[in-house]
Amino acid sequence: MPRVASIEGLAPPAAMPFFIDHFMRLAIIALASALLAGCAATGGVADHPPGIPDVGPVPRSTDRIPLRRLPEPVSRTPGIKPGKADPIPFPRPTEVVQTADDEIKPVDLTIPPDDLWGRIRKGFGMPDLDSPLVAEHQAWYLNRPDYFRRMTERGRRYMFHIVEEIEKRGLPTELALLPMVESAYNPEALSVAKASGLWQFIPSTGKLYGLEQNSLRDDRRDIIASTQAALDYLQKIYEMHGDWHLALASYNWGEGAVGRAVMRNQAAGLPTDFASLSMPPETRHYVPKLQALKNIIAQPELFGIELEPVANKPYFTQVAEAPSMDLATAARLADVPVSEIRALNPQHKRPVIRAGEGGAQLVLPAHAVDTFMANLDNQDTRPNSSWRTYTLGAKETLATVARRFGVTEWRLRQFNSLPPATRVGPGSTLLVPDGGAAAGADAGLNAEDTPRLGVDTPRYRMVKDRRGRWVRVPVTPPKQAVTPAGRKTVVIEPKKAVAAPPKKPVAPAQQKAAIAPKKTPVRTPPTKPAAGAKKN
């Protein structure tokens, strides 16, 4: 059979051996299988909106989804197959009986707390001062628990009124702790710079804010007037600086001095906060003291301090319609100690509350006002003051006035707040017992509050020693002589000899005569006997 020639006239290829042909077929099948497996693993890219995760290719109905066999449950009880054991009976729940104390009660933050300390804590609004001096003053207060207790005990009379006035103005209640730094809540405190009262006003600033100061009263010690003036001043200097730390520094150092310190730092490109200013040591420690007290009051249990609760209600009330009276009469009508009347009315320099326009404005404990008004209405006559003013005439001295009214000169100086070295001459006005009632004068001062004569309360005067230095020398107050009943009291002045009362009874007409001082007998030298005289 003739062979068929190729198209191009070439000879046909020779036949491929069988094993090569079989190998090529297997290679092609393996390559195709590999390509199909790669396409199945990669899958197609489906178009889907952005933000929706790609879930991969959707399996077709003809594809077989491999099923996983769940593990057989393992029995926790050995020897018992799952599902074969009986269920374990659980005990029935115990009935819980709830009482009224277990109920959750809603807390109304609009109701003020019973304790005034909690009310003060809620009103804290000043930024905390981060300074090592704060820890130093905290340790100082914590190491003196008796001092801290006395300070808070004095303040319980005045804190409610101060917190009330602070909240009316929207100021932070840290200001209620400022009298602790200033005066330890002592309304009669007097500094070296003549600052007086709870808020320690100096005389010039007190007059600037309307606090009257004269020989009869000092409103810097008035609880109500000085608190109003202090908060006015603090609010003014805070609006001036816009920072409470600088406002407190101005209260201690003066707003002008703090303003100049701020301008110096601004000119030098330095910060103008409290910690960056250059100020005296007293002012540097002033704000850290307040911060230390704030930390102790905020968490007393953390420092081991137990604060006595202070009632969140008014402690005192002002009685404006009271007539003029002395402190002893007011205490008797209110049925309270004289010391309590003095603590609430420290602005009076004399033991008399004199009525002005609108009454005497007497401050009494809130619980004693009803008793005072009832006793005042039951009086047959309105109680008058047992004191009056007396002007010294020509050639009169303090000693003669004391004799006239039956009191000692030392007690008369005490009534009028006159130092021992002060001389009182004609034309001076003194407060003296009315009608010569010396017993009434002493009755106005009880044994608890009146300074005792003698060594218990010594007085001093300044003298120069041999080297020319001034030293304090105790001065013994004049003692009152004890005389028989019905006779005049004789005042024994130091270094003055006074005749003793006569031993025989004296007629009433002779009792009014002044007691003449005893004359010292003059000794004459013995004369020599004449010549020729005989000796006995």
PDB file of N, CA, C and O in Angstrom, residues 398-399 401-416 433 438 441-442 453 477-481 489-493:
ATOM      1  N   LEU A 398      -8.005 107.393 140.009  1.00  0.00           N
ATOM      2  CA  LEU A 398      -8.654 106.086 139.927  1.00  0.00           C
ATOM      3  C   LEU A 398      -8.865 105.503 141.320  1.00  0.00           C
ATOM      4  O   LEU A 398      -9.864 104.816 141.582  1.00  0.00           O
ATOM      5  N   ALA A 399      -7.941 105.780 142.224  1.00  0.00           N
ATOM      6  CA  ALA A 399      -8.064 105.257 143.580  1.00  0.00           C
ATOM      7  C   ALA A 399      -9.250 105.876 144.301  1.00  0.00           C
ATOM      8  O   ALA A 399     -10.006 105.191 145.014  1.00  0.00           O
ATOM      9  N   VAL A 401     -11.968 107.133 142.922  1.00  0.00           N
ATOM     10  CA  VAL A 401     -13.209 106.628 142.315  1.00  0.00           C
ATOM     11  C   VAL A 401     -13.499 105.206 142.805  1.00  0.00           C
ATOM     12  O   VAL A 401     -14.643 104.843 143.066  1.00  0.00           O
ATOM     13  N   ALA A 402     -12.445 104.413 142.956  1.00  0.00           N
ATOM     14  CA  ALA A 402     -12.637 103.055 143.446  1.00  0.00           C
ATOM     15  C   ALA A 402     -13.185 103.062 144.863  1.00  0.00           C
ATOM     16  O   ALA A 402     -14.076 102.275 145.206  1.00  0.00           O
ATOM     17  N   ARG A 403     -12.668 103.958 145.706  1.00  0.00           N
ATOM     18  CA  ARG A 403     -13.192 104.045 147.074  1.00  0.00           C
ATOM     19  C   ARG A 403     -14.641 104.525 147.086  1.00  0.00           C
ATOM     20  O   ARG A 403     -15.446 104.080 147.897  1.00  0.00           O
ATOM     21  N   ARG A 404     -14.962 105.448 146.172  1.00  0.00           N
ATOM     22  CA  ARG A 404     -16.301 106.012 146.152  1.00  0.00           C
ATOM     23  C   ARG A 404     -17.352 104.940 145.838  1.00  0.00           C
ATOM     24  O   ARG A 404     -18.450 104.935 146.424  1.00  0.00           O
ATOM     25  N   PHE A 405     -17.013 104.046 144.933  1.00  0.00           N
ATOM     26  CA  PHE A 405     -17.990 103.045 144.497  1.00  0.00           C
ATOM     27  C   PHE A 405     -17.764 101.672 145.133  1.00  0.00           C
ATOM     28  O   PHE A 405     -18.396 100.700 144.743  1.00  0.00           O
ATOM     29  N   GLY A 406     -16.861 101.591 146.096  1.00  0.00           N
ATOM     30  CA  GLY A 406     -16.727 100.378 146.872  1.00  0.00           C
ATOM     31  C   GLY A 406     -16.105  99.208 146.142  1.00  0.00           C
ATOM     32  O   GLY A 406     -16.463  98.056 146.416  1.00  0.00           O
ATOM     33  N   VAL A 407     -15.210  99.465 145.194  1.00  0.00           N
ATOM     34  CA  VAL A 407     -14.490  98.388 144.508  1.00  0.00           C
ATOM     35  C   VAL A 407     -13.003  98.682 144.613  1.00  0.00           C
ATOM     36  O   VAL A 407     -12.576  99.800 144.948  1.00  0.00           O
ATOM     37  N   THR A 408     -12.214  97.689 144.315  1.00  0.00           N
ATOM     38  CA  THR A 408     -10.777  97.887 144.343  1.00  0.00           C
ATOM     39  C   THR A 408     -10.317  98.548 143.049  1.00  0.00           C
ATOM     40  O   THR A 408     -10.985  98.472 142.011  1.00  0.00           O
ATOM     41  N   GLU A 409      -9.180  99.200 143.141  1.00  0.00           N
ATOM     42  CA  GLU A 409      -8.634  99.839 141.943  1.00  0.00           C
ATOM     43  C   GLU A 409      -8.284  98.793 140.890  1.00  0.00           C
ATOM     44  O   GLU A 409      -8.465  99.025 139.684  1.00  0.00           O
ATOM     45  N   TRP A 410      -7.785  97.654 141.329  1.00  0.00           N
ATOM     46  CA  TRP A 410      -7.436  96.611 140.363  1.00  0.00           C
ATOM     47  C   TRP A 410      -8.678  96.108 139.633  1.00  0.00           C
ATOM     48  O   TRP A 410      -8.664  95.904 138.423  1.00  0.00           O
ATOM     49  N   ARG A 411      -9.804  95.935 140.390  1.00  0.00           N
ATOM     50  CA  ARG A 411     -11.039  95.482 139.758  1.00  0.00           C
ATOM     51  C   ARG A 411     -11.612  96.562 138.835  1.00  0.00           C
ATOM     52  O   ARG A 411     -12.165  96.247 137.767  1.00  0.00           O
ATOM     53  N   LEU A 412     -11.463  97.823 139.205  1.00  0.00           N
ATOM     54  CA  LEU A 412     -11.942  98.897 138.343  1.00  0.00           C
ATOM     55  C   LEU A 412     -11.151  98.952 137.039  1.00  0.00           C
ATOM     56  O   LEU A 412     -11.706  99.225 135.968  1.00  0.00           O
ATOM     57  N   ARG A 413      -9.849  98.694 137.117  1.00  0.00           N
ATOM     58  CA  ARG A 413      -9.061  98.627 135.887  1.00  0.00           C
ATOM     59  C   ARG A 413      -9.496  97.437 135.029  1.00  0.00           C
ATOM     60  O   ARG A 413      -9.519  97.526 133.795  1.00  0.00           O
ATOM     61  N   GLN A 414      -9.834  96.351 135.674  1.00  0.00           N
ATOM     62  CA  GLN A 414     -10.275  95.181 134.932  1.00  0.00           C
ATOM     63  C   GLN A 414     -11.590  95.453 134.214  1.00  0.00           C
ATOM     64  O   GLN A 414     -11.776  95.052 133.068  1.00  0.00           O
ATOM     65  N   PHE A 415     -12.524  96.144 134.857  1.00  0.00           N
ATOM     66  CA  PHE A 415     -13.797  96.462 134.236  1.00  0.00           C
ATOM     67  C   PHE A 415     -13.612  97.330 132.995  1.00  0.00           C
ATOM     68  O   PHE A 415     -14.339  97.197 132.012  1.00  0.00           O
ATOM     69  N   ASN A 416     -12.642  98.225 133.028  1.00  0.00           N
ATOM     70  CA  ASN A 416     -12.440  99.184 131.946  1.00  0.00           C
ATOM     71  C   ASN A 416     -11.278  98.816 131.030  1.00  0.00           C
ATOM     72  O   ASN A 416     -10.880  99.629 130.197  1.00  0.00           O
ATOM     73  N   PRO A 433     -19.854 100.563 138.827  1.00  0.00           N
ATOM     74  CA  PRO A 433     -21.113  99.957 139.288  1.00  0.00           C
ATOM     75  C   PRO A 433     -22.138 101.026 139.627  1.00  0.00           C
ATOM     76  O   PRO A 433     -21.820 102.054 140.229  1.00  0.00           O
ATOM     77  N   ALA A 438     -21.165  97.373 144.817  1.00  0.00           N
ATOM     78  CA  ALA A 438     -19.934  96.609 144.602  1.00  0.00           C
ATOM     79  C   ALA A 438     -20.218  95.128 144.556  1.00  0.00           C
ATOM     80  O   ALA A 438     -19.590  94.379 143.820  1.00  0.00           O
ATOM     81  N   ALA A 441     -21.311  94.205 141.203  1.00  0.00           N
ATOM     82  CA  ALA A 441     -20.219  94.172 140.236  1.00  0.00           C
ATOM     83  C   ALA A 441     -19.505  92.846 140.276  1.00  0.00           C
ATOM     84  O   ALA A 441     -19.151  92.272 139.256  1.00  0.00           O
ATOM     85  N   ASP A 442     -19.271  92.345 141.491  1.00  0.00           N
ATOM     86  CA  ASP A 442     -18.603  91.060 141.593  1.00  0.00           C
ATOM     87  C   ASP A 442     -19.527  89.918 141.199  1.00  0.00           C
ATOM     88  O   ASP A 442     -19.061  88.870 140.767  1.00  0.00           O
ATOM     89  N   LEU A 453      -7.454  86.899 142.499  1.00  0.00           N
ATOM     90  CA  LEU A 453      -6.394  87.753 142.998  1.00  0.00           C
ATOM     91  C   LEU A 453      -5.265  86.911 143.550  1.00  0.00           C
ATOM     92  O   LEU A 453      -5.445  85.762 143.943  1.00  0.00           O
ATOM     93  N   PRO A 477      -1.544  92.584 143.194  1.00  0.00           N
ATOM     94  CA  PRO A 477      -2.719  93.459 143.180  1.00  0.00           C
ATOM     95  C   PRO A 477      -3.102  93.876 144.583  1.00  0.00           C
ATOM     96  O   PRO A 477      -2.795  93.188 145.555  1.00  0.00           O
ATOM     97  N   PRO A 478      -3.775  95.005 144.707  1.00  0.00           N
ATOM     98  CA  PRO A 478      -4.198  95.459 146.041  1.00  0.00           C
ATOM     99  C   PRO A 478      -5.198  94.505 146.646  1.00  0.00           C
ATOM    100  O   PRO A 478      -6.065  93.965 145.971  1.00  0.00           O
ATOM    101  N   LYS A 479      -5.053  94.274 147.928  1.00  0.00           N
ATOM    102  CA  LYS A 479      -5.934  93.372 148.642  1.00  0.00           C
ATOM    103  C   LYS A 479      -7.012  94.156 149.377  1.00  0.00           C
ATOM    104  O   LYS A 479      -6.806  95.293 149.787  1.00  0.00           O
ATOM    105  N   GLN A 480      -8.158  93.542 149.524  1.00  0.00           N
ATOM    106  CA  GLN A 480      -9.293  94.178 150.194  1.00  0.00           C
ATOM    107  C   GLN A 480      -9.326  93.725 151.650  1.00  0.00           C
ATOM    108  O   GLN A 480      -9.358  92.525 151.939  1.00  0.00           O
ATOM    109  N   ALA A 481      -9.310  94.679 152.558  1.00  0.00           N
ATOM    110  CA  ALA A 481      -9.279  94.350 153.985  1.00  0.00           C
ATOM    111  C   ALA A 481     -10.637  93.850 154.441  1.00  0.00           C
ATOM    112  O   ALA A 481     -11.675  94.292 153.959  1.00  0.00           O
ATOM    113  N   THR A 489     -15.440  99.512 153.608  1.00  0.00           N
ATOM    114  CA  THR A 489     -14.332  98.683 153.154  1.00  0.00           C
ATOM    115  C   THR A 489     -13.110  99.560 152.964  1.00  0.00           C
ATOM    116  O   THR A 489     -13.168 100.598 152.306  1.00  0.00           O
ATOM    117  N   VAL A 490     -12.026  99.158 153.534  1.00  0.00           N
ATOM    118  CA  VAL A 490     -10.783  99.921 153.444  1.00  0.00           C
ATOM    119  C   VAL A 490      -9.895  99.236 152.418  1.00  0.00           C
ATOM    120  O   VAL A 490      -9.621  98.047 152.514  1.00  0.00           O
ATOM    121  N   VAL A 491      -9.470  99.970 151.412  1.00  0.00           N
ATOM    122  CA  VAL A 491      -8.611  99.439 150.376  1.00  0.00           C
ATOM    123  C   VAL A 491      -7.172  99.616 150.789  1.00  0.00           C
ATOM    124  O   VAL A 491      -6.745 100.732 151.116  1.00  0.00           O
ATOM    125  N   ILE A 492      -6.441  98.545 150.834  1.00  0.00           N
ATOM    126  CA  ILE A 492      -5.036  98.577 151.231  1.00  0.00           C
ATOM    127  C   ILE A 492      -4.187  98.674 149.975  1.00  0.00           C
ATOM    128  O   ILE A 492      -4.133  97.752 149.168  1.00  0.00           O
ATOM    129  N   GLU A 493      -3.589  99.799 149.755  1.00  0.00           N
ATOM    130  CA  GLU A 493      -2.718  99.997 148.606  1.00  0.00           C
ATOM    131  C   GLU A 493      -1.318  99.514 148.946  1.00  0.00           C
ATOM    132  O   GLU A 493      -0.898  99.543 150.102  1.00  0.00           O
TER     133      GLU A 493
END
